Amino acid sequence: MKLGFNEATCMKRSSVGQDLELCEKYGYDYIELRLDMIAEFLKSKSLKDLQNFFASHRIRPFALNSIEDINFRDDRQWRKLLDLFHFGCEVAQAIENPYLIVVPAMGDDMHLKTQREVFDDSTEVLDKLADVARPYGVKLAFEPIGDRRWCVRSLDQALEIVQAVDRPDVGLALDSFNLFLYNRLENIDTIDTVPLEKLFVYHIDDCEDLPLGVVDHCHRLLPGEGVIPLKEISRKLHQKGYGEICSVELFRPEYWDMDPEYVIRTAAEKTQQFL
Ligand code: ZN
């Protein structure tokens, strides 16, 4: 697999410009830029500056993060989501970034939705968004998030949705932490059932050994420092023939406080063994 960096990892102390320079320096193949950080970047720079950077460097953009809360939107919320979605598509097209990460809705009432309601809404929304993205040449990577606050939690559920949508521009983002968050990866073999052509993005992160119900995104750890069977996941992905992005995506406040250069360098070293 190829080494990727997701900008969430250093987002509190870094910037698009700094992440790009440091990721290039430490040998990353890909970067996943964040839409909020791009918006910040564009306050003083232009899309042309971003294009120029990629034209003169080795690192490539891979997936933009992220369009969140896509389900059960009312008209006002949907219009707001579409504004951000169009912005993401425009940026993606301008810098030849192939994927946009889309995330199911989150809320304290989400566990009250039936599987049927979630399935129907997700298939409809993903189809609509993919129609919007198509003229831009952008594909959607749908990422299940294991915690009960999100409406699509398991890999099985997300795969069923994506297969029902049944279009080549809609696939999955698989995230080792989010899979672990569902049931500590008791269903790890589900990874084997994901067709290669539906696996668009892989986010790699480790996790502290904490019980479900306690463990949350702030407990993500650098690959190899926690209890997620990352070697086993890598083996399964290799077996499938997946050779694309393996992207470090951490939301750990402790890392946010550290020097971004230290985190980016260390993350590259730690992730190497799982590629
Ligand atoms: Zn992720």
mmCIF file of C-alpha atoms and ligand atoms in Angstrom:
data_model
loop_
_atom_site.group_PDB
_atom_site.id
_atom_site.type_symbol
_atom_site.label_atom_id
_atom_site.label_comp_id
_atom_site.label_asym_id
_atom_site.label_seq_id
_atom_site.Cartn_x
_atom_site.Cartn_y
_atom_site.Cartn_z
ATOM 1 C CA MET A 1 0.000 0.000 0.000
ATOM 2 C CA LYS A 2 1.018 3.619 -0.330
ATOM 3 C CA LEU A 3 1.611 5.933 2.601
ATOM 4 C CA GLY A 4 -0.997 8.632 3.180
ATOM 5 C CA PHE A 5 -1.521 11.427 5.671
ATOM 6 C CA ASN A 6 -4.915 12.675 6.775
ATOM 7 C CA GLU A 7 -4.860 16.297 7.890
ATOM 8 C CA ALA A 8 -7.021 15.590 10.960
ATOM 9 C CA THR A 9 -3.843 14.280 12.596
ATOM 10 C CA CYS A 10 -2.224 17.700 13.123
ATOM 11 C CA MET A 11 -5.168 19.976 12.410
ATOM 12 C CA LYS A 12 -4.944 22.174 15.506
ATOM 13 C CA ARG A 13 -1.382 23.371 14.959
ATOM 14 C CA SER A 14 -0.763 22.886 11.276
ATOM 15 C CA SER A 15 -2.063 24.178 7.963
ATOM 16 C CA VAL A 16 -2.488 22.951 4.397
ATOM 17 C CA GLY A 17 0.797 24.602 3.404
ATOM 18 C CA GLN A 18 2.740 23.109 6.292
ATOM 19 C CA ASP A 19 1.211 19.626 5.974
ATOM 20 C CA LEU A 20 2.042 19.544 2.264
ATOM 21 C CA GLU A 21 5.668 20.525 2.800
ATOM 22 C CA LEU A 22 6.183 18.108 5.704
ATOM 23 C CA CYS A 23 4.440 15.167 4.020
ATOM 24 C CA GLU A 24 6.528 15.661 0.903
ATOM 25 C CA LYS A 25 9.660 15.834 3.064
ATOM 26 C CA TYR A 26 8.903 12.613 4.957
ATOM 27 C CA GLY A 27 8.033 10.523 1.925
ATOM 28 C CA TYR A 28 4.238 10.346 1.943
ATOM 29 C CA ASP A 29 2.739 9.328 -1.395
ATOM 30 C CA TYR A 30 -0.673 10.840 -0.729
ATOM 31 C CA ILE A 31 -2.371 13.495 1.349
ATOM 32 C CA GLU A 32 -6.007 13.710 2.392
ATOM 33 C CA LEU A 33 -6.763 17.402 2.680
ATOM 34 C CA ARG A 34 -9.529 18.709 4.940
ATOM 35 C CA LEU A 35 -12.196 21.006 3.515
ATOM 36 C CA ASP A 36 -12.135 23.337 6.544
ATOM 37 C CA MET A 37 -8.356 23.675 6.280
ATOM 38 C CA ILE A 38 -8.580 24.322 2.528
ATOM 39 C CA ALA A 39 -11.146 27.071 3.207
ATOM 40 C CA GLU A 40 -8.648 28.605 5.645
ATOM 41 C CA PHE A 41 -5.836 28.263 3.073
ATOM 42 C CA LEU A 42 -7.950 30.027 0.440
ATOM 43 C CA LYS A 43 -8.305 33.128 2.633
ATOM 44 C CA SER A 44 -4.777 34.119 1.650
ATOM 45 C CA LYS A 45 -3.977 31.844 -1.309
ATOM 46 C CA SER A 46 -5.757 30.491 -4.359
ATOM 47 C CA LEU A 47 -6.599 27.146 -5.916
ATOM 48 C CA LYS A 48 -3.940 27.996 -8.480
ATOM 49 C CA ASP A 49 -1.348 27.992 -5.671
ATOM 50 C CA LEU A 50 -2.502 24.515 -4.691
ATOM 51 C CA GLN A 51 -2.323 23.345 -8.308
ATOM 52 C CA ASN A 52 1.184 24.784 -8.592
ATOM 53 C CA PHE A 53 2.297 22.930 -5.486
ATOM 54 C CA PHE A 54 1.143 19.585 -6.839
ATOM 55 C CA ALA A 55 2.600 20.323 -10.265
ATOM 56 C CA SER A 56 6.058 20.678 -8.758
ATOM 57 C CA HIS A 57 6.022 17.978 -6.045
ATOM 58 C CA ARG A 58 5.767 14.214 -5.838
ATOM 59 C CA ILE A 59 2.935 13.901 -3.285
ATOM 60 C CA ARG A 60 -0.604 13.570 -4.675
ATOM 61 C CA PRO A 61 -4.022 14.504 -3.255
ATOM 62 C CA PHE A 62 -6.232 11.468 -2.737
ATOM 63 C CA ALA A 63 -9.437 12.080 -0.761
ATOM 64 C CA LEU A 64 -10.988 15.239 0.641
ATOM 65 C CA ASN A 65 -12.411 15.065 4.194
ATOM 66 C CA SER A 66 -15.227 15.199 4.644
ATOM 67 C CA ILE A 67 -18.919 15.667 3.949
ATOM 68 C CA GLU A 68 -20.565 14.743 7.239
ATOM 69 C CA ASP A 69 -24.101 14.161 8.497
ATOM 70 C CA ILE A 70 -25.434 13.209 5.093
ATOM 71 C CA ASN A 71 -28.589 11.447 6.344
ATOM 72 C CA PHE A 72 -32.039 12.658 7.352
ATOM 73 C CA ARG A 73 -31.436 16.287 6.332
ATOM 74 C CA ASP A 74 -34.300 18.782 6.182
ATOM 75 C CA ASP A 75 -34.385 21.236 3.233
ATOM 76 C CA ARG A 76 -32.260 23.884 4.909
ATOM 77 C CA GLN A 77 -29.658 21.384 6.085
ATOM 78 C CA TRP A 78 -29.568 19.741 2.664
ATOM 79 C CA ARG A 79 -28.926 23.069 0.905
ATOM 80 C CA LYS A 80 -26.084 23.802 3.311
ATOM 81 C CA LEU A 81 -24.628 20.345 2.758
ATOM 82 C CA LEU A 82 -24.837 20.791 -1.006
ATOM 83 C CA ASP A 83 -22.967 24.110 -0.816
ATOM 84 C CA LEU A 84 -20.071 22.405 0.946
ATOM 85 C CA PHE A 85 -20.318 19.424 -1.377
ATOM 86 C CA HIS A 86 -20.044 21.626 -4.483
ATOM 87 C CA PHE A 87 -17.072 23.408 -2.921
ATOM 88 C CA GLY A 88 -15.404 20.036 -2.296
ATOM 89 C CA CYS A 89 -16.081 18.897 -5.856
ATOM 90 C CA GLU A 90 -14.654 22.122 -7.314
ATOM 91 C CA VAL A 91 -11.469 21.807 -5.264
ATOM 92 C CA ALA A 92 -11.177 18.104 -6.080
ATOM 93 C CA GLN A 93 -11.525 18.727 -9.792
ATOM 94 C CA ALA A 94 -9.029 21.609 -9.755
ATOM 95 C CA ILE A 95 -6.276 19.564 -8.070
ATOM 96 C CA GLU A 96 -7.165 16.167 -9.604
ATOM 97 C CA ASN A 97 -8.149 14.693 -6.271
ATOM 98 C CA PRO A 98 -10.187 11.556 -7.029
ATOM 99 C CA TYR A 99 -12.257 10.937 -3.865
ATOM 100 C CA LEU A 100 -14.493 12.704 -1.384
ATOM 101 C CA ILE A 101 -15.133 11.049 2.003
ATOM 102 C CA VAL A 102 -18.818 11.037 2.985
ATOM 103 C CA VAL A 103 -19.890 10.248 6.532
ATOM 104 C CA PRO A 104 -23.273 9.067 7.877
ATOM 105 C CA ALA A 105 -25.299 11.293 10.177
ATOM 106 C CA MET A 106 -24.453 11.543 13.859
ATOM 107 C CA GLY A 107 -26.821 12.316 16.722
ATOM 108 C CA ASP A 108 -28.048 11.039 20.078
ATOM 109 C CA ASP A 109 -31.228 9.771 18.406
ATOM 110 C CA MET A 110 -29.537 7.896 15.568
ATOM 111 C CA HIS A 111 -29.720 4.515 17.329
ATOM 112 C CA LEU A 112 -33.517 4.885 17.259
ATOM 113 C CA LYS A 113 -33.596 4.760 13.446
ATOM 114 C CA THR A 114 -34.414 1.346 12.018
ATOM 115 C CA GLN A 115 -31.955 -0.411 9.712
ATOM 116 C CA ARG A 116 -34.549 -0.021 6.955
ATOM 117 C CA GLU A 117 -34.841 3.750 7.445
ATOM 118 C CA VAL A 118 -31.065 4.102 7.421
ATOM 119 C CA PHE A 119 -30.696 1.889 4.349
ATOM 120 C CA ASP A 120 -33.382 3.735 2.362
ATOM 121 C CA ASP A 121 -32.105 7.177 3.256
ATOM 122 C CA SER A 122 -28.430 6.307 2.682
ATOM 123 C CA THR A 123 -28.960 4.745 -0.736
ATOM 124 C CA GLU A 124 -31.061 7.713 -1.856
ATOM 125 C CA VAL A 125 -28.631 10.342 -0.576
ATOM 126 C CA LEU A 126 -25.502 8.629 -1.910
ATOM 127 C CA ASP A 127 -27.117 8.321 -5.325
ATOM 128 C CA LYS A 128 -28.079 12.010 -5.324
ATOM 129 C CA LEU A 129 -24.618 13.141 -4.222
ATOM 130 C CA ALA A 130 -22.917 10.920 -6.776
ATOM 131 C CA ASP A 131 -25.062 12.540 -9.493
ATOM 132 C CA VAL A 132 -23.825 15.944 -8.345
ATOM 133 C CA ALA A 133 -20.191 14.756 -8.209
ATOM 134 C CA ARG A 134 -20.144 12.993 -11.576
ATOM 135 C CA PRO A 135 -19.570 16.064 -13.815
ATOM 136 C CA TYR A 136 -16.562 16.902 -11.636
ATOM 137 C CA GLY A 137 -15.128 13.398 -12.025
ATOM 138 C CA VAL A 138 -15.213 12.820 -8.255
ATOM 139 C CA LYS A 139 -16.026 9.516 -6.523
ATOM 140 C CA LEU A 140 -17.599 9.070 -3.081
ATOM 141 C CA ALA A 141 -16.047 6.967 -0.320
ATOM 142 C CA PHE A 142 -18.679 6.195 2.331
ATOM 143 C CA GLU A 143 -17.188 5.653 5.804
ATOM 144 C CA PRO A 144 -19.072 3.727 8.533
ATOM 145 C CA ILE A 145 -18.367 4.974 12.082
ATOM 146 C CA GLY A 146 -18.675 2.301 14.760
ATOM 147 C CA ASP A 147 -20.155 4.300 17.643
ATOM 148 C CA ARG A 148 -23.908 4.179 18.339
ATOM 149 C CA ARG A 149 -24.239 7.936 17.742
ATOM 150 C CA TRP A 150 -23.722 7.362 13.990
ATOM 151 C CA CYS A 151 -26.459 5.824 11.875
ATOM 152 C CA VAL A 152 -24.224 3.580 9.742
ATOM 153 C CA ARG A 153 -21.933 1.767 12.128
ATOM 154 C CA SER A 154 -20.752 -1.534 10.740
ATOM 155 C CA LEU A 155 -18.853 -2.518 7.640
ATOM 156 C CA ASP A 156 -21.611 -5.018 6.723
ATOM 157 C CA GLN A 157 -24.235 -2.271 6.865
ATOM 158 C CA ALA A 158 -22.150 0.176 4.799
ATOM 159 C CA LEU A 159 -21.278 -2.506 2.251
ATOM 160 C CA GLU A 160 -24.930 -3.465 1.844
ATOM 161 C CA ILE A 161 -25.788 0.198 1.175
ATOM 162 C CA VAL A 162 -22.956 0.761 -1.282
ATOM 163 C CA GLN A 163 -23.756 -2.437 -3.159
ATOM 164 C CA ALA A 164 -27.411 -1.418 -3.414
ATOM 165 C CA VAL A 165 -26.404 1.989 -4.793
ATOM 166 C CA ASP A 166 -24.473 -0.063 -7.332
ATOM 167 C CA ARG A 167 -22.495 2.540 -9.201
ATOM 168 C CA PRO A 168 -18.766 2.616 -9.896
ATOM 169 C CA ASP A 169 -18.362 6.071 -8.364
ATOM 170 C CA VAL A 170 -19.657 5.051 -4.901
ATOM 171 C CA GLY A 171 -17.510 2.855 -2.647
ATOM 172 C CA LEU A 172 -16.192 2.565 0.897
ATOM 173 C CA ALA A 173 -13.662 4.200 3.157
ATOM 174 C CA LEU A 174 -12.495 1.578 5.610
ATOM 175 C CA ASP A 175 -11.075 2.945 8.856
ATOM 176 C CA SER A 176 -9.398 0.540 11.289
ATOM 177 C CA PHE A 177 -10.433 2.594 14.318
ATOM 178 C CA ASN A 178 -14.037 2.941 13.180
ATOM 179 C CA LEU A 179 -14.240 -0.804 12.567
ATOM 180 C CA PHE A 180 -12.802 -1.428 16.045
ATOM 181 C CA LEU A 181 -15.269 1.027 17.572
ATOM 182 C CA TYR A 182 -18.174 -1.121 16.373
ATOM 183 C CA ASN A 183 -17.471 -4.354 18.260
ATOM 184 C CA ARG A 184 -13.715 -4.447 18.775
ATOM 185 C CA LEU A 185 -13.424 -6.057 15.346
ATOM 186 C CA GLU A 186 -15.126 -9.312 16.276
ATOM 187 C CA ASN A 187 -16.316 -9.322 12.663
ATOM 188 C CA ILE A 188 -12.869 -8.715 11.160
ATOM 189 C CA ASP A 189 -13.559 -11.276 8.411
ATOM 190 C CA THR A 190 -16.162 -8.934 6.927
ATOM 191 C CA ILE A 191 -13.186 -7.155 5.370
ATOM 192 C CA ASP A 192 -12.789 -10.227 3.137
ATOM 193 C CA THR A 193 -16.276 -9.691 1.718
ATOM 194 C CA VAL A 194 -15.578 -6.164 0.427
ATOM 195 C CA PRO A 195 -14.962 -6.347 -3.327
ATOM 196 C CA LEU A 196 -11.699 -4.681 -4.330
ATOM 197 C CA GLU A 197 -13.491 -2.259 -6.651
ATOM 198 C CA LYS A 198 -15.604 -1.016 -3.725
ATOM 199 C CA LEU A 199 -12.638 -0.287 -1.466
ATOM 200 C CA PHE A 200 -11.627 3.293 -2.228
ATOM 201 C CA VAL A 201 -9.751 4.455 0.890
ATOM 202 C CA TYR A 202 -8.079 2.872 3.937
ATOM 203 C CA HIS A 203 -7.558 4.941 7.113
ATOM 204 C CA ILE A 204 -5.076 3.397 9.532
ATOM 205 C CA ASP A 205 -5.096 4.158 13.237
ATOM 206 C CA ASP A 206 -4.550 2.224 16.419
ATOM 207 C CA CYS A 207 -6.487 2.470 19.683
ATOM 208 C CA GLU A 208 -6.037 2.316 23.430
ATOM 209 C CA ASP A 209 -7.306 -0.818 25.161
ATOM 210 C CA LEU A 210 -10.558 0.595 26.549
ATOM 211 C CA PRO A 211 -14.043 -0.923 26.741
ATOM 212 C CA LEU A 212 -16.739 -0.101 24.222
ATOM 213 C CA GLY A 213 -18.868 2.753 25.514
ATOM 214 C CA VAL A 214 -15.756 4.486 26.820
ATOM 215 C CA VAL A 215 -13.497 4.365 23.799
ATOM 216 C CA ASP A 216 -13.811 7.352 21.462
ATOM 217 C CA HIS A 217 -11.957 9.155 18.697
ATOM 218 C CA CYS A 218 -9.653 10.899 21.187
ATOM 219 C CA HIS A 219 -8.218 7.461 22.055
ATOM 220 C CA ARG A 220 -6.794 6.885 18.591
ATOM 221 C CA LEU A 221 -3.085 6.058 18.642
ATOM 222 C CA LEU A 222 -0.257 5.937 16.145
ATOM 223 C CA PRO A 223 -0.219 2.612 14.247
ATOM 224 C CA GLY A 224 1.447 -0.146 16.289
ATOM 225 C CA GLU A 225 0.933 1.523 19.677
ATOM 226 C CA GLY A 226 -2.467 0.025 20.537
ATOM 227 C CA VAL A 227 -4.609 -3.099 20.383
ATOM 228 C CA ILE A 228 -6.094 -3.073 16.874
ATOM 229 C CA PRO A 229 -4.853 -6.074 14.844
ATOM 230 C CA LEU A 230 -3.410 -3.858 12.107
ATOM 231 C CA LYS A 231 -1.087 -6.572 10.774
ATOM 232 C CA GLU A 232 -4.087 -8.808 10.241
ATOM 233 C CA ILE A 233 -5.997 -6.015 8.483
ATOM 234 C CA SER A 234 -2.992 -5.333 6.223
ATOM 235 C CA ARG A 235 -2.788 -9.043 5.416
ATOM 236 C CA LYS A 236 -6.447 -9.089 4.439
ATOM 237 C CA LEU A 237 -6.079 -5.997 2.272
ATOM 238 C CA HIS A 238 -2.999 -7.410 0.536
ATOM 239 C CA GLN A 239 -4.841 -10.669 -0.071
ATOM 240 C CA LYS A 240 -7.610 -8.723 -1.747
ATOM 241 C CA GLY A 241 -5.080 -7.021 -4.002
ATOM 242 C CA TYR A 242 -5.569 -3.566 -2.480
ATOM 243 C CA GLY A 243 -2.483 -1.409 -3.041
ATOM 244 C CA GLU A 244 -3.754 2.124 -2.700
ATOM 245 C CA ILE A 245 -3.737 4.628 0.165
ATOM 246 C CA CYS A 246 -3.040 3.608 3.765
ATOM 247 C CA SER A 247 -3.636 6.927 5.456
ATOM 248 C CA VAL A 248 -2.846 7.876 9.049
ATOM 249 C CA GLU A 249 -5.883 9.630 10.521
ATOM 250 C CA LEU A 250 -5.671 10.517 14.207
ATOM 251 C CA PHE A 251 -7.944 12.747 16.272
ATOM 252 C CA ARG A 252 -5.870 12.684 19.439
ATOM 253 C CA PRO A 253 -5.641 15.956 21.405
ATOM 254 C CA GLU A 254 -2.215 14.945 22.741
ATOM 255 C CA TYR A 255 -0.863 14.796 19.160
ATOM 256 C CA TRP A 256 -2.594 18.056 18.278
ATOM 257 C CA ASP A 257 -0.465 19.728 20.958
ATOM 258 C CA MET A 258 2.783 18.316 19.574
ATOM 259 C CA ASP A 259 5.058 19.767 16.929
ATOM 260 C CA PRO A 260 3.470 18.766 13.578
ATOM 261 C CA GLU A 261 6.856 17.893 12.117
ATOM 262 C CA TYR A 262 7.490 15.387 14.921
ATOM 263 C CA VAL A 263 4.037 13.805 14.490
ATOM 264 C CA ILE A 264 4.262 13.617 10.687
ATOM 265 C CA ARG A 265 7.764 12.113 10.781
ATOM 266 C CA THR A 266 6.855 9.617 13.517
ATOM 267 C CA ALA A 267 3.601 8.613 11.816
ATOM 268 C CA ALA A 268 5.509 7.833 8.608
ATOM 269 C CA GLU A 269 7.996 5.639 10.518
ATOM 270 C CA LYS A 270 5.298 3.828 12.514
ATOM 271 C CA THR A 271 3.044 3.155 9.525
ATOM 272 C CA GLN A 272 5.764 1.750 7.282
ATOM 273 C CA GLN A 273 5.479 -1.760 8.794
ATOM 274 C CA PHE A 274 1.778 -1.949 7.870
ATOM 275 C CA LEU A 275 2.070 -0.977 4.211
HETATM 276 ZN ZN ZN B 1 -11.488 7.696 8.886
#
